[in-house]
Short mmCIF file of C-alpha atoms and ligand atoms in Angstrom, two decimals:
data_model
loop_
_atom_site.label_atom_id
_atom_site.label_comp_id
_atom_site.label_asym_id
_atom_site.label_seq_id
_atom_site.Cartn_x
_atom_site.Cartn_y
_atom_site.Cartn_z
CA MET A 155 31.74 19.90 39.08
CA SER A 156 29.87 19.17 35.85
CA THR A 157 28.58 15.78 34.78
CA LEU A 158 30.50 13.51 32.48
CA GLN A 159 28.70 13.00 29.17
CA LEU A 160 29.56 9.98 27.04
CA TYR A 161 28.23 8.51 23.83
CA ASP A 162 26.31 5.28 24.43
CA THR A 163 26.30 2.91 21.46
CA ALA A 164 22.99 1.29 22.42
CA ARG A 165 21.13 4.59 22.90
CA ARG A 166 22.95 6.21 19.95
CA ALA A 167 23.31 9.48 21.84
CA VAL A 168 25.66 11.37 24.13
CA VAL A 169 24.13 10.85 27.58
CA PRO A 170 25.14 11.60 31.17
CA PHE A 171 27.35 8.88 32.64
CA GLU A 172 26.51 8.93 36.33
CA PRO A 173 27.76 5.79 38.05
CA ASP A 174 27.91 5.31 41.82
CA GLU A 175 31.15 6.10 43.59
CA HIS A 176 32.54 2.66 42.76
CA VAL A 177 32.53 2.16 38.97
CA LEU A 178 32.44 -1.32 37.41
CA MET A 179 34.09 -1.47 33.98
CA TYR A 180 34.74 -4.38 31.64
CA ILE A 181 36.99 -3.93 28.60
CA CYS A 182 37.47 -6.67 26.01
CA GLY A 183 41.18 -7.38 25.95
CA ILE A 184 43.58 -9.01 23.56
CA THR A 185 43.94 -12.41 21.99
CA PRO A 186 47.65 -12.83 22.79
CA TYR A 187 49.19 -14.18 19.59
CA ASP A 188 51.11 -11.20 18.24
CA ALA A 189 52.58 -7.85 19.29
CA THR A 190 50.36 -4.92 20.30
CA HIS A 191 49.53 -2.67 17.36
CA LEU A 192 48.55 0.97 17.50
CA GLY A 193 44.84 0.19 17.10
CA HIS A 194 44.88 -1.86 20.31
CA ALA A 195 46.88 0.79 22.10
CA ALA A 196 44.43 3.53 21.02
CA THR A 197 41.53 1.52 22.44
CA PHE A 198 43.13 0.75 25.79
CA ILE A 199 44.56 4.25 26.23
CA SER A 200 41.09 5.74 25.60
CA TYR A 201 39.73 3.72 28.52
CA ASP A 202 42.77 4.68 30.57
CA VAL A 203 41.97 8.38 30.02
CA LEU A 204 38.39 7.65 31.08
CA LYS A 205 39.60 5.87 34.22
CA ARG A 206 41.94 8.71 35.15
CA HIS A 207 39.14 11.22 34.64
CA LEU A 208 36.75 9.20 36.82
CA ILE A 209 39.37 8.85 39.56
CA ASP A 210 40.01 12.60 39.36
CA LYS A 211 36.25 13.09 39.90
CA GLY A 212 36.46 11.05 43.10
CA HIS A 213 35.41 7.61 41.90
CA THR A 214 37.09 4.30 42.50
CA VAL A 215 37.24 2.22 39.32
CA GLN A 216 37.24 -1.54 39.16
CA CYS A 217 38.30 -2.37 35.62
CA VAL A 218 38.51 -5.92 34.28
CA ARG A 219 40.29 -6.55 30.97
CA ASN A 220 40.23 -10.17 29.86
CA VAL A 221 42.84 -12.16 27.93
CA THR A 222 41.36 -14.43 25.25
CA ASP A 223 43.77 -17.35 25.47
CA VAL A 224 41.29 -19.90 24.07
CA ASP A 225 40.67 -18.75 20.50
CA ASP A 226 41.13 -19.73 16.85
CA PRO A 227 43.84 -17.22 15.84
CA LEU A 228 45.93 -18.16 18.90
CA PHE A 229 45.66 -21.88 18.06
CA ALA A 230 46.54 -21.17 14.42
CA LYS A 231 49.65 -19.15 15.34
CA ALA A 232 50.78 -21.75 17.93
CA ARG A 233 50.36 -24.45 15.27
CA GLU A 234 52.42 -22.41 12.80
CA LEU A 235 55.21 -21.84 15.36
CA GLY A 236 55.05 -25.39 16.78
CA VAL A 237 54.62 -24.18 20.38
CA HIS A 238 52.00 -24.79 23.06
CA TYR A 239 49.19 -22.24 22.78
CA LEU A 240 49.47 -21.28 26.46
CA ASP A 241 53.23 -20.64 26.12
CA LEU A 242 52.60 -18.38 23.15
CA ALA A 243 49.78 -16.63 25.06
CA ALA A 244 51.96 -16.05 28.13
CA THR A 245 54.80 -14.59 26.03
CA GLU A 246 52.52 -12.25 24.08
CA GLU A 247 50.55 -11.22 27.16
CA ALA A 248 53.80 -10.19 28.85
CA ARG A 249 54.78 -8.14 25.76
CA PHE A 250 51.39 -6.46 25.81
CA GLU A 251 51.72 -5.63 29.51
CA ARG A 252 55.16 -4.08 28.90
CA ASP A 253 53.68 -1.88 26.17
CA MET A 254 50.79 -0.80 28.43
CA VAL A 255 53.15 0.03 31.31
CA ALA A 256 55.38 2.01 28.93
CA LEU A 257 52.36 3.98 27.68
CA ASN A 258 51.57 4.81 31.33
CA ALA A 259 48.27 2.91 31.44
CA LEU A 260 47.06 2.47 35.00
CA PRO A 261 47.06 -1.18 36.04
CA VAL A 262 43.70 -2.91 35.57
CA SER A 263 42.05 -4.51 38.60
CA SER A 264 42.30 -7.93 37.01
CA SER A 265 43.15 -9.47 33.65
CA PRO A 266 41.55 -12.90 33.83
CA ARG A 267 42.30 -15.50 31.17
CA ALA A 268 39.61 -17.41 29.33
CA SER A 269 41.45 -20.62 30.21
CA SER A 270 40.86 -19.81 33.89
CA ALA A 271 37.12 -19.61 33.35
CA ILE A 272 36.13 -23.03 31.99
CA PRO A 273 34.14 -23.98 35.13
CA ASP A 274 32.48 -20.53 35.12
CA ILE A 275 31.66 -20.89 31.41
CA ARG A 276 30.21 -24.39 31.95
CA GLY A 277 28.00 -23.04 34.74
CA PHE A 278 26.99 -20.04 32.64
CA ILE A 279 25.95 -22.20 29.67
CA GLY A 280 23.93 -24.31 32.11
CA MET A 281 22.07 -21.17 33.21
CA VAL A 282 21.29 -20.20 29.59
CA LEU A 283 20.08 -23.74 28.81
CA ASP A 284 17.98 -23.94 31.99
CA ARG A 285 16.19 -20.72 31.10
CA GLY A 286 15.36 -22.02 27.63
CA PHE A 287 17.54 -19.69 25.55
CA ALA A 288 19.86 -22.36 24.11
CA TYR A 289 19.77 -25.82 22.56
CA GLU A 290 22.15 -28.69 21.92
CA ALA A 291 22.82 -30.04 18.43
CA GLY A 292 25.67 -32.12 17.00
CA GLY A 293 27.86 -31.84 20.11
CA SER A 294 27.49 -28.04 20.23
CA VAL A 295 25.36 -25.72 22.30
CA TYR A 296 23.83 -22.76 20.44
CA PHE A 297 22.13 -19.62 21.66
CA ASP A 298 18.63 -19.37 20.18
CA VAL A 299 18.30 -15.76 19.00
CA THR A 300 14.59 -16.17 18.23
CA LYS A 301 13.94 -16.59 21.98
CA PHE A 302 15.62 -13.27 22.79
CA ASP A 303 13.34 -10.50 21.52
CA SER A 304 15.76 -7.62 21.68
CA PHE A 305 18.61 -9.31 19.77
CA GLY A 306 20.09 -6.55 17.59
CA SER A 307 19.14 -3.65 19.84
CA LEU A 308 22.69 -2.90 20.95
CA SER A 309 24.13 -2.63 17.44
CA ASN A 310 20.85 -1.35 15.98
CA TYR A 311 21.52 -3.46 12.89
CA SER A 312 18.76 -5.04 10.83
CA GLU A 313 18.70 -8.82 10.48
CA ALA A 314 20.17 -8.51 6.96
CA GLU A 315 23.04 -6.37 8.24
CA MET A 316 23.70 -8.77 11.11
CA LEU A 317 23.77 -11.71 8.71
CA GLU A 318 26.25 -9.95 6.47
CA LEU A 319 28.54 -9.10 9.40
CA ALA A 320 28.21 -12.57 10.93
CA ARG A 321 29.23 -14.04 7.59
CA ALA A 322 32.24 -11.68 7.34
CA ARG A 323 33.36 -12.23 10.93
CA GLY A 324 33.38 -16.02 11.24
CA GLY A 325 29.80 -16.47 12.43
CA GLN A 326 29.33 -19.72 10.41
CA VAL A 327 25.85 -18.75 9.34
CA ASP A 328 25.57 -21.89 7.18
CA ASP A 329 26.16 -24.39 10.02
CA PRO A 330 23.41 -27.02 9.39
CA ASN A 331 22.98 -27.65 13.14
CA LYS A 332 21.70 -24.12 13.67
CA ARG A 333 17.99 -23.43 13.80
CA HIS A 334 18.53 -19.79 12.78
CA PRO A 335 21.59 -18.52 10.87
CA LEU A 336 22.23 -15.86 13.57
CA ASP A 337 22.27 -18.42 16.39
CA PHE A 338 25.76 -18.48 17.86
CA VAL A 339 27.94 -21.07 19.51
CA LEU A 340 28.23 -21.24 23.29
CA TRP A 341 30.16 -24.52 23.25
CA HIS A 342 31.51 -26.65 20.40
CA PRO A 343 33.72 -29.69 19.79
CA SER A 344 37.47 -29.01 19.50
CA ALA A 345 39.63 -29.95 16.54
CA ASP A 346 42.03 -32.86 17.20
CA ASP A 347 45.00 -30.69 18.16
CA GLU A 348 43.00 -28.14 20.14
CA PRO A 349 42.40 -28.20 23.90
CA ALA A 350 39.18 -29.87 24.99
CA TRP A 351 37.30 -29.92 28.29
CA GLU A 352 34.68 -32.44 29.38
CA THR A 353 31.09 -31.32 29.80
CA MET A 354 27.74 -33.05 30.04
CA TRP A 355 26.98 -32.02 26.45
CA GLY A 356 30.27 -33.31 25.05
CA ALA A 357 34.01 -32.60 25.12
CA GLY A 358 35.03 -29.35 23.49
CA ARG A 359 35.73 -25.70 24.07
CA PRO A 360 33.81 -22.50 24.60
CA GLY A 361 32.69 -20.16 21.85
CA TRP A 362 34.33 -16.75 21.79
CA HIS A 363 31.54 -14.57 23.19
CA ILE A 364 30.71 -16.66 26.26
CA GLU A 365 34.12 -16.07 27.83
CA CYS A 366 33.46 -12.37 28.42
CA SER A 367 29.96 -12.92 29.81
CA ALA A 368 31.22 -15.55 32.25
CA LEU A 369 34.23 -13.47 33.32
CA ALA A 370 32.18 -10.28 33.73
CA LEU A 371 29.70 -12.16 35.94
CA ARG A 372 32.48 -13.81 37.95
CA GLU A 373 34.53 -10.65 38.47
CA LEU A 374 31.94 -7.85 38.53
CA GLY A 375 28.47 -9.35 39.09
CA THR A 376 25.30 -9.24 37.01
CA THR A 377 25.22 -5.54 36.00
CA ILE A 378 28.21 -3.42 35.03
CA ASP A 379 28.38 0.34 34.59
CA LEU A 380 30.39 0.49 31.38
CA HIS A 381 31.49 -2.08 28.84
CA GLY A 382 34.10 -1.17 26.27
CA GLY A 383 36.03 -2.42 23.30
CA GLY A 384 36.87 -1.58 19.72
CA ALA A 385 33.97 -0.69 17.41
CA ASP A 386 34.55 -3.92 15.48
CA LEU A 387 33.32 -5.78 18.58
CA ILE A 388 29.82 -4.24 18.55
CA PHE A 389 28.59 -7.04 16.34
CA PRO A 390 28.65 -9.93 16.80
CA HIS A 391 30.70 -10.01 20.00
CA HIS A 392 28.93 -7.51 22.23
CA GLU A 393 25.48 -8.15 20.80
CA CYS A 394 25.95 -11.83 21.67
CA GLU A 395 27.46 -11.08 25.08
CA ARG A 396 24.46 -8.94 25.97
CA ALA A 397 21.94 -11.53 24.77
CA GLN A 398 23.43 -14.48 26.65
CA SER A 399 24.14 -12.49 29.83
CA GLU A 400 20.62 -11.10 30.07
CA ALA A 401 19.21 -14.52 29.15
CA ALA A 402 21.24 -16.15 31.94
CA THR A 403 20.62 -13.62 34.72
CA GLY A 404 17.29 -12.06 33.73
CA THR A 405 18.63 -8.59 34.44
CA GLN A 406 20.37 -5.71 32.63
CA PHE A 407 23.97 -6.61 31.73
CA VAL A 408 25.47 -3.22 30.85
CA LYS A 409 24.28 0.31 31.64
CA HIS A 410 26.55 2.07 29.15
CA TRP A 411 28.28 0.74 26.02
CA MET A 412 31.37 2.65 24.87
CA HIS A 413 33.26 1.78 21.69
CA THR A 414 36.45 3.14 20.18
CA ALA A 415 36.94 3.90 16.50
CA LEU A 416 39.41 1.98 14.39
CA ILE A 417 42.64 3.39 13.01
CA SER A 418 43.48 2.99 9.36
CA MET A 419 46.68 2.92 7.40
CA ASN A 420 47.00 3.35 3.64
CA GLY A 421 43.25 3.88 3.47
CA THR A 422 42.13 0.65 5.17
CA LYS A 423 41.50 -0.37 8.77
CA MET A 424 44.63 -1.44 10.64
CA SER A 425 44.25 -5.17 11.14
CA LYS A 426 46.29 -8.29 11.55
CA SER A 427 44.57 -9.99 8.63
CA LEU A 428 45.57 -7.16 6.27
CA GLY A 429 49.07 -6.77 7.69
CA ASN A 430 49.00 -2.94 7.65
CA LEU A 431 50.08 -2.50 11.24
CA VAL A 432 52.21 -0.16 13.29
CA PHE A 433 53.50 -2.02 16.33
CA VAL A 434 53.91 -0.24 19.65
CA ASP A 435 57.21 -1.95 20.52
CA ALA A 436 58.67 -0.88 17.16
CA LEU A 437 57.58 2.73 17.77
CA ARG A 438 59.10 2.59 21.24
CA GLU A 439 62.51 1.94 19.69
CA GLN A 440 62.31 5.33 18.01
CA PHE A 441 60.16 7.50 20.25
CA GLU A 442 59.63 8.08 23.94
CA PRO A 443 56.41 6.47 25.21
CA PRO A 444 54.76 9.85 26.14
CA VAL A 445 55.15 10.86 22.47
CA ILE A 446 53.21 7.74 21.44
CA ARG A 447 50.55 8.40 24.08
CA LEU A 448 50.16 11.98 22.87
CA GLY A 449 49.88 10.73 19.30
CA LEU A 450 46.94 8.58 20.40
CA ILE A 451 45.08 11.08 22.56
CA GLU A 452 45.33 13.92 20.06
CA HIS A 453 42.52 11.96 18.32
CA HIS A 454 38.98 11.59 19.62
CA TYR A 455 38.08 8.05 20.66
CA ARG A 456 35.01 7.97 18.39
CA THR A 457 36.64 9.36 15.26
CA GLU A 458 38.41 7.07 12.84
CA TRP A 459 41.79 8.38 11.83
CA GLU A 460 44.58 7.54 9.47
CA TRP A 461 48.18 6.92 10.48
CA ASP A 462 50.58 9.51 9.09
CA ASP A 463 54.36 9.66 9.33
CA GLU A 464 54.25 13.14 10.88
CA LEU A 465 52.27 11.94 13.90
CA MET A 466 55.24 11.01 16.06
CA PRO A 467 57.55 13.93 15.09
CA ARG A 468 54.65 16.36 15.69
CA ASN A 469 54.12 14.97 19.16
CA GLU A 470 57.83 15.03 19.97
CA VAL A 471 57.62 18.79 19.46
CA ARG A 472 54.45 18.91 21.59
CA LEU A 473 56.01 16.93 24.45
CA ALA A 474 59.04 19.24 24.43
CA SER A 475 56.80 22.30 24.72
CA TRP A 476 54.78 20.76 27.56
CA ARG A 477 58.01 19.90 29.36
CA ALA A 478 59.43 23.38 28.86
CA ALA A 479 56.34 24.82 30.55
CA ALA A 480 56.00 22.12 33.23
CA ASP A 481 57.04 24.47 36.02
CA GLY A 482 55.56 27.63 34.54
CA ALA A 483 53.18 30.05 36.21
CA ALA A 484 50.08 28.73 37.96
CA GLY A 485 47.04 28.71 35.67
CA ASP A 486 43.68 27.07 35.28
CA VAL A 487 44.30 24.73 32.34
CA ILE A 488 43.52 21.74 34.55
CA ASP A 489 39.91 22.98 34.84
CA GLU A 490 39.68 23.35 31.09
CA VAL A 491 41.02 19.81 30.60
CA ARG A 492 38.44 18.50 33.07
CA SER A 493 35.57 20.18 31.26
CA ARG A 494 36.83 18.97 27.83
CA LEU A 495 36.95 15.42 29.14
CA ASP A 496 33.43 15.81 30.57
CA ASP A 497 32.33 16.54 27.00
CA ASP A 498 32.36 12.96 25.64
CA LEU A 499 36.01 12.53 26.57
CA ASP A 500 37.22 15.18 24.12
CA SER A 501 40.92 14.48 24.53
CA PRO A 502 41.95 16.40 21.36
CA ALA A 503 40.41 19.58 22.79
CA ALA A 504 42.11 18.84 26.12
CA VAL A 505 45.46 18.47 24.34
CA ASP A 506 44.84 21.76 22.50
CA ALA A 507 44.15 23.46 25.83
CA VAL A 508 47.46 22.24 27.25
CA ASP A 509 49.26 23.38 24.08
CA ALA A 510 47.78 26.85 24.60
CA ALA A 511 48.80 26.89 28.27
CA ALA A 512 52.35 25.91 27.26
CA ARG A 513 52.43 28.80 24.79
CA ARG A 514 51.31 31.17 27.56
CA GLY A 515 54.08 29.83 29.79
CA GLU A 516 51.62 28.35 32.29
CA SER A 517 52.36 25.16 34.14
CA THR A 518 51.32 22.06 32.18
CA ARG A 519 52.22 19.56 34.89
CA ALA A 520 48.84 18.82 36.49
CA ALA A 521 46.98 18.74 33.18
CA ALA A 522 49.56 16.40 31.67
CA GLU A 523 49.27 14.13 34.68
CA LEU A 524 45.49 13.95 34.34
CA LEU A 525 45.96 12.90 30.71
CA GLY A 526 48.58 10.33 31.75
CA VAL A 527 51.42 12.07 29.91
CA ALA A 528 54.63 11.72 31.91
CA LEU A 529 56.67 14.90 31.61
ZN1 ZN B 1 34.76 -9.59 25.01
#
């Protein structure tokens, strides 16, 4: 069997991914304040294809996907609706899980909530402070990027690029309590109507990035094989996760960083702030879930693509052809699918191979199952 090759964001190259038999994966999950859109689904289904491929190769996979239920957009939406933020989070998390089950995503090993991790986060911040990588100012605790030499080496961005992205993505670069504009919050005071937890450095709540570092350490230990998420998380989220985790533990946090490309609609990235979204539950009212899954995996996880109205009808036709050939003659398309997936998870080429097998009248069943497409 050949070796799986995957693109690693930090090394900026396609490299062999050769974990031990038991693979530790951490995927940044949702902030549960709205329905799942196609961009989320594309991300999580990409990692599901990876998991299925690893299991097919004989690995066991322990995959943690967190739920960010302590976060600004969740508080804002709960405020707008006049509901408790945890009630809103529970409702939206359940909707998300229904969408993932419908799309035939394998269950994750755990989906811990940020709100479950406050003691872990407190302990983690203590470790970062003890090792001299953070400081207190104005009731907040900040990570001191000048103490961490390799800050920026995951994203490979220059300081100017990081500053620009931090400014665009809520990094509060002008906070007067910061010693350096790229320093980021580990803990900060809560607004009056936000939840607050007591700590020795003041009542408040965790910053966004610290949740994932604390949960990864709690659930998977100091070093994980693969960390994933959407490409928009590379900076600042993953850069900051890496810095604080390696500062706290003194050892490598992640062996392989894998990021998924964003989907656009009408020429711009699909995002909640822009409102140009296709929701999975709305698509499910019109199309069978395997059609939606096929529409996602006919694209490569690293290639940005644009929504088009022919995507679902085209994949309805494809699903019908795969079904028609499900019990066809024995062939070797499964081997071709395996080798396409070994090549940086080339799911579009794998889908093409199954299309060709269907045209030849060969059985598509095993190959479809490997790709998670229920016939
Ligand atoms: Zn995260």
